[in-house]
Amino acid sequence: MQIGMIGLGRMGANMVRRMQKAGHQCVVFDRSQEAVQALAKEGAVVGAASMQDFMSKLKAPRAVWLMLPAAAVDESIAELTDMLAADDVLIDGGNSYYKDDILRARKLKERSVHYVDVGVSGGVWGLERGYCLMIGGDNEAISRLEPIFESLAPGVETAPRTEGRNGAPGSAEMGYLHCGPSGAGHFVKMVHNGIEYGLMAAYAEGFNLLRHANAGAVEHRVDAETTPLREPDMLRFDIDVAEVAELWRRGSVVGSWLLDLTAHALKADAGLTGFGGKVSDSGEGRWTSIAAIESGTPAPVLTAALFNRFASRGEADYADKLLSAMRFEFGGHSEKQG
């Protein structure tokens, strides 16, 4: 099958490689011609010099996959709209807001163009492991794209079958799922990433506690501003966090691929000296929290994980300073230094 890919970043380029390995013909374009030429040199892909050149190299009905940052999607759609024809399919595989998908699908439907939103999980490992695909859109377009989804997905053999599932595997067991109409794919991916925030925060907090298990062996100041450690002899464990991560990968109920990656990072540098601790959020965690509020669904863990990311970037600094100022105002408590 022929498909066009716009956006050859960390995800897009590897997705093209995986599709061409499965025998699909890929036409590619990126604002960086260096990225286009680098991929074209690997063979089996057709590079394009411009958006017009890209569209001209696709056969009708065309399938165009956008693998771009959410902020760049609408601009690209606006540029493509007049070049799209009836029965073409436009796919957004980035992390767009699901409400934007609904609006885009309505506008493109007026031109008889199909719009498909695909939440993609797999990161930089997707080329080897495959990509988990959460898909929204109409049945006709998704049925047409099924060979593409099958080639990108990990496959049924990547996980043991759940007890009670018999017969031919469904698409979810293969690693892709038509979740519903336009917007449903990115809604599911949004919640997926909200859960990811929570899981990451839980691992981070747990390993941080392990790292501080020797608090009793650390000398503490004796002053009015410091809560004394009542039983220092009870916290004198020098725990090797990298070894614990390795241990938990085997037989533990908290084992996961995310823990595998954590173990890899800690083995390389248990002190994590190469990181500053400023954790970004690309939007999905915020949208998950908004959806939880709008639907009246409690999601305290996911929302707390999002707020923790804000704090990691210094967004709580002013509030912390104000707390210190208030303590000084009512009790004359000076800030401790160091």
XYZ file of C-alpha atoms in Angstrom:
338
model
C 0.000 0.000 0.000
C 1.158 3.558 -0.665
C 1.126 6.157 2.099
C 2.574 9.627 2.536
C 4.308 10.734 5.733
C 4.803 14.379 6.675
C 7.162 14.818 9.613
C 10.361 12.796 9.918
C 11.299 13.355 13.535
C 12.096 10.685 16.119
C 8.734 8.979 15.598
C 7.889 9.675 11.952
C 11.146 8.452 10.431
C 11.096 5.155 12.329
C 7.443 4.592 11.464
C 8.354 4.988 7.796
C 11.161 2.474 8.229
C 8.798 -0.016 9.824
C 6.167 0.422 7.101
C 8.626 0.072 4.247
C 10.067 -3.037 5.893
C 6.557 -4.490 5.665
C 6.468 -3.748 1.927
C 4.528 -0.480 1.841
C 5.577 2.348 -0.469
C 6.238 5.549 1.461
C 6.381 9.075 0.090
C 7.969 11.412 2.630
C 8.267 15.130 3.298
C 9.740 17.248 6.051
C 10.558 20.945 6.337
C 14.135 19.754 6.747
C 15.321 18.457 3.408
C 18.270 16.902 5.207
C 15.820 14.583 6.993
C 14.147 13.715 3.672
C 17.416 12.981 1.921
C 18.783 10.964 4.828
C 15.755 8.668 4.743
C 15.695 8.499 0.944
C 19.306 7.303 0.941
C 18.215 4.255 2.916
C 16.149 3.218 -0.091
C 12.512 2.233 -0.716
C 11.128 5.696 0.090
C 10.272 8.508 -2.284
C 11.393 11.919 -1.061
C 9.542 15.143 -1.868
C 10.948 18.662 -2.102
C 7.738 20.494 -1.216
C 4.192 19.869 -0.052
C 2.975 20.177 -3.650
C 5.626 17.748 -4.854
C 4.658 15.395 -2.041
C 0.968 15.376 -2.977
C 1.701 14.916 -6.668
C 3.598 11.704 -5.950
C 0.653 10.063 -4.179
C -1.943 8.040 -6.061
C -5.662 8.669 -5.545
C -7.339 8.046 -3.220
C -4.419 9.337 -1.167
C -3.493 8.584 2.434
C -1.506 11.353 4.131
C -0.125 10.802 7.630
C 0.931 13.823 9.699
C 3.484 13.069 12.412
C 3.933 16.567 13.783
C 3.806 18.444 17.108
C 0.213 19.315 18.033
C 0.908 23.035 17.562
C 1.938 22.503 13.928
C -0.969 20.320 12.782
C -3.568 22.967 11.942
C -1.076 24.981 9.885
C -0.194 21.899 7.860
C -3.841 20.954 7.384
C -4.573 24.478 6.126
C -1.756 24.130 3.609
C -2.981 20.713 2.475
C -6.719 21.355 2.353
C -6.901 22.751 -1.183
C -4.722 19.902 -2.449
C -6.875 17.189 -0.917
C -9.605 15.577 -3.030
C -12.758 13.635 -2.245
C -12.098 10.237 -0.649
C -8.542 11.132 0.425
C -7.647 10.264 4.019
C -5.785 12.641 6.309
C -4.299 11.015 9.408
C -3.000 12.901 12.437
C -0.657 10.648 14.402
C 0.652 13.285 16.812
C -0.639 14.114 20.273
C -3.470 16.436 19.303
C -6.308 17.511 21.581
C -9.309 15.300 20.835
C -11.669 18.296 20.606
C -9.519 19.667 17.762
C -9.951 16.334 15.963
C -13.725 16.604 16.101
C -13.657 20.085 14.567
C -11.127 19.119 11.884
C -13.156 16.049 10.892
C -16.302 18.169 10.466
C -14.539 20.677 8.213
C -12.863 18.041 6.083
C -16.092 16.083 5.734
C -17.543 19.074 3.879
C -14.943 18.316 1.188
C -15.619 14.541 1.408
C -12.155 14.026 2.913
C -11.790 11.431 5.666
C -10.013 12.445 8.877
C -8.462 9.818 11.145
C -6.834 10.524 14.500
C -4.276 8.007 15.721
C -2.704 8.080 19.155
C 0.690 6.432 18.830
C 2.666 4.957 21.728
C 6.054 3.350 21.345
C 8.540 6.192 21.377
C 12.033 5.738 20.013
C 11.774 1.965 20.551
C 8.817 1.584 18.186
C 10.901 0.607 15.162
C 11.868 -2.639 16.888
C 8.958 -3.176 19.286
C 6.119 -1.815 17.168
C 3.625 0.928 17.961
C 0.439 0.725 19.996
C -2.208 2.538 17.949
C -5.413 4.118 19.304
C -7.590 5.086 16.355
C -10.579 7.372 15.798
C -12.529 7.981 12.590
C -15.064 6.484 10.196
C -15.187 2.794 9.352
C -14.491 3.211 5.652
C -11.216 5.065 6.087
C -9.978 2.833 8.880
C -10.781 -0.327 6.960
C -8.747 1.014 4.046
C -5.790 1.780 6.330
C -5.819 -1.554 8.148
C -2.733 -2.941 6.316
C -0.802 0.103 7.519
C -1.975 -0.317 11.095
C -1.092 -4.020 11.048
C 2.450 -3.291 9.883
C 3.035 -0.629 12.540
C 1.500 -2.550 15.460
C 3.604 -4.884 17.637
C 1.635 -8.064 16.860
C -0.162 -10.601 19.025
C 3.000 -12.497 19.909
C 4.406 -9.584 21.945
C 2.222 -10.380 24.983
C 0.627 -13.554 26.364
C -3.032 -13.895 25.448
C -5.401 -12.933 28.241
C -7.111 -15.950 29.772
C -10.528 -16.451 28.183
C -9.599 -14.964 24.811
C -9.950 -17.711 22.255
C -10.115 -17.990 18.485
C -8.601 -15.524 16.055
C -6.960 -12.554 17.793
C -8.773 -9.233 17.578
C -7.014 -6.056 16.501
C -6.475 -4.951 20.115
C -4.455 -8.121 20.694
C -2.369 -7.204 17.679
C -1.740 -3.716 19.064
C -4.223 -1.416 17.326
C -7.844 -0.537 18.043
C -10.592 1.463 16.362
C -11.773 3.257 19.499
C -14.717 5.143 17.992
C -15.538 8.183 15.817
C -13.279 11.171 15.233
C -11.509 12.218 18.410
C -11.832 8.837 20.136
C -8.304 7.750 19.258
C -6.676 10.825 20.713
C -9.023 10.723 23.724
C -7.775 7.230 24.564
C -4.149 8.312 23.955
C -4.713 11.366 26.152
C -5.815 9.189 29.060
C -2.962 6.774 28.282
C -0.474 9.611 28.729
C -2.231 10.831 31.863
C -1.756 7.345 33.320
C 1.859 7.458 32.161
C 2.379 10.656 34.194
C 0.980 8.913 37.273
C 3.079 5.762 36.803
C 6.239 7.782 36.274
C 5.521 9.861 39.386
C 4.933 6.720 41.471
C 8.228 5.161 40.395
C 10.082 8.463 40.904
C 8.677 8.994 44.400
C 9.299 5.398 45.431
C 12.912 5.337 44.294
C 13.473 8.736 45.905
C 12.272 7.276 49.214
C 14.650 4.339 48.810
C 17.484 6.769 48.164
C 16.659 8.590 51.428
C 16.444 5.395 53.498
C 19.740 6.349 55.175
C 18.357 9.578 56.645
C 19.313 8.383 60.122
C 22.990 8.260 59.164
C 22.992 11.866 57.974
C 23.905 14.581 60.435
C 20.976 16.932 61.119
C 21.087 20.369 62.629
C 19.528 20.827 66.025
C 17.504 24.027 65.845
C 13.962 25.337 66.113
C 13.446 25.165 62.361
C 14.196 21.455 61.934
C 11.865 18.615 62.854
C 14.062 16.122 64.690
C 14.374 12.571 63.438
C 13.011 10.718 66.453
C 14.466 7.296 65.661
C 17.591 7.758 63.528
C 18.637 4.153 64.124
C 15.537 3.044 62.242
C 16.638 4.724 58.999
C 20.166 3.558 58.314
C 19.746 1.568 55.093
C 22.214 2.178 52.290
C 20.060 0.798 49.489
C 21.374 0.358 45.952
C 18.468 1.747 43.934
C 19.806 0.404 40.633
C 19.871 -3.122 42.034
C 16.354 -2.745 43.446
C 15.111 -1.675 40.011
C 16.751 -4.759 38.541
C 15.209 -6.932 41.254
C 11.689 -5.607 40.734
C 11.853 -6.420 37.024
C 11.613 -10.093 37.955
C 8.378 -11.430 39.399
C 7.241 -8.196 41.031
C 3.703 -6.880 40.600
C 5.186 -3.443 39.837
C 7.212 -4.787 36.918
C 6.670 -3.043 33.557
C 8.469 -1.799 30.472
C 8.644 1.580 32.196
C 10.493 -0.096 35.063
C 12.818 -1.731 32.518
C 13.692 1.725 31.203
C 14.110 3.020 34.766
C 16.536 0.203 35.539
C 18.491 1.051 32.388
C 18.775 4.713 33.413
C 19.827 3.880 36.984
C 22.418 1.347 35.810
C 23.999 4.050 33.649
C 24.051 6.614 36.481
C 22.262 5.993 39.774
C 22.880 9.628 40.755
C 21.215 10.870 37.547
C 23.841 13.598 37.276
C 23.012 14.285 33.649
C 19.489 15.493 34.453
C 18.318 18.741 35.995
C 14.914 17.493 37.098
C 12.814 19.925 35.071
C 10.080 17.679 33.700
C 8.125 18.864 30.661
C 4.475 18.180 29.874
C 3.370 18.165 26.256
C -0.350 18.713 26.840
C -1.952 15.318 27.314
C -1.737 15.401 31.113
C -3.462 18.787 31.182
C -6.195 17.616 28.817
C -6.718 14.478 30.900
C -7.265 16.594 34.003
C -9.638 18.907 32.109
C -11.653 15.925 30.824
C -11.818 14.541 34.363
C -13.217 17.835 35.628
C -15.667 18.187 32.738
C -16.982 14.644 33.185
C -16.951 14.762 36.976
C -14.517 11.846 37.128
C -12.131 11.732 40.118
C -8.506 11.545 38.951
C -6.428 12.812 41.893
C -3.308 10.753 41.127
C -3.095 11.813 37.481
C -3.735 15.454 38.321
C -1.199 15.473 41.177
C 1.417 14.020 38.805
C 0.756 16.872 36.383
C 1.095 19.501 39.114
C 4.348 17.885 40.219
C 5.732 18.488 36.730
C 4.812 22.163 37.002
C 6.630 22.369 40.339
C 9.724 20.654 38.888
C 10.122 23.557 36.473
C 10.066 26.194 39.181
C 6.405 27.163 38.827
C 5.979 26.724 42.593
C 8.956 28.910 43.519
C 6.924 32.043 44.201
C 4.412 30.103 46.320
C 7.281 28.568 48.297
C 8.785 31.999 48.890
C 5.425 33.280 50.076
C 5.122 30.377 52.522
C 8.506 31.337 53.927
C 7.481 34.978 54.154
C 4.289 34.107 56.043
C 6.222 31.995 58.559
C 8.520 34.946 59.170
C 5.572 37.318 59.550
C 3.686 35.302 62.173
C 6.563 33.652 64.016
C 9.771 35.416 63.109
C 11.057 32.217 61.498
C 14.076 32.960 59.334
C 14.720 30.770 56.326
C 17.269 28.049 56.814
C 20.186 28.327 54.431
C 21.606 25.210 52.839
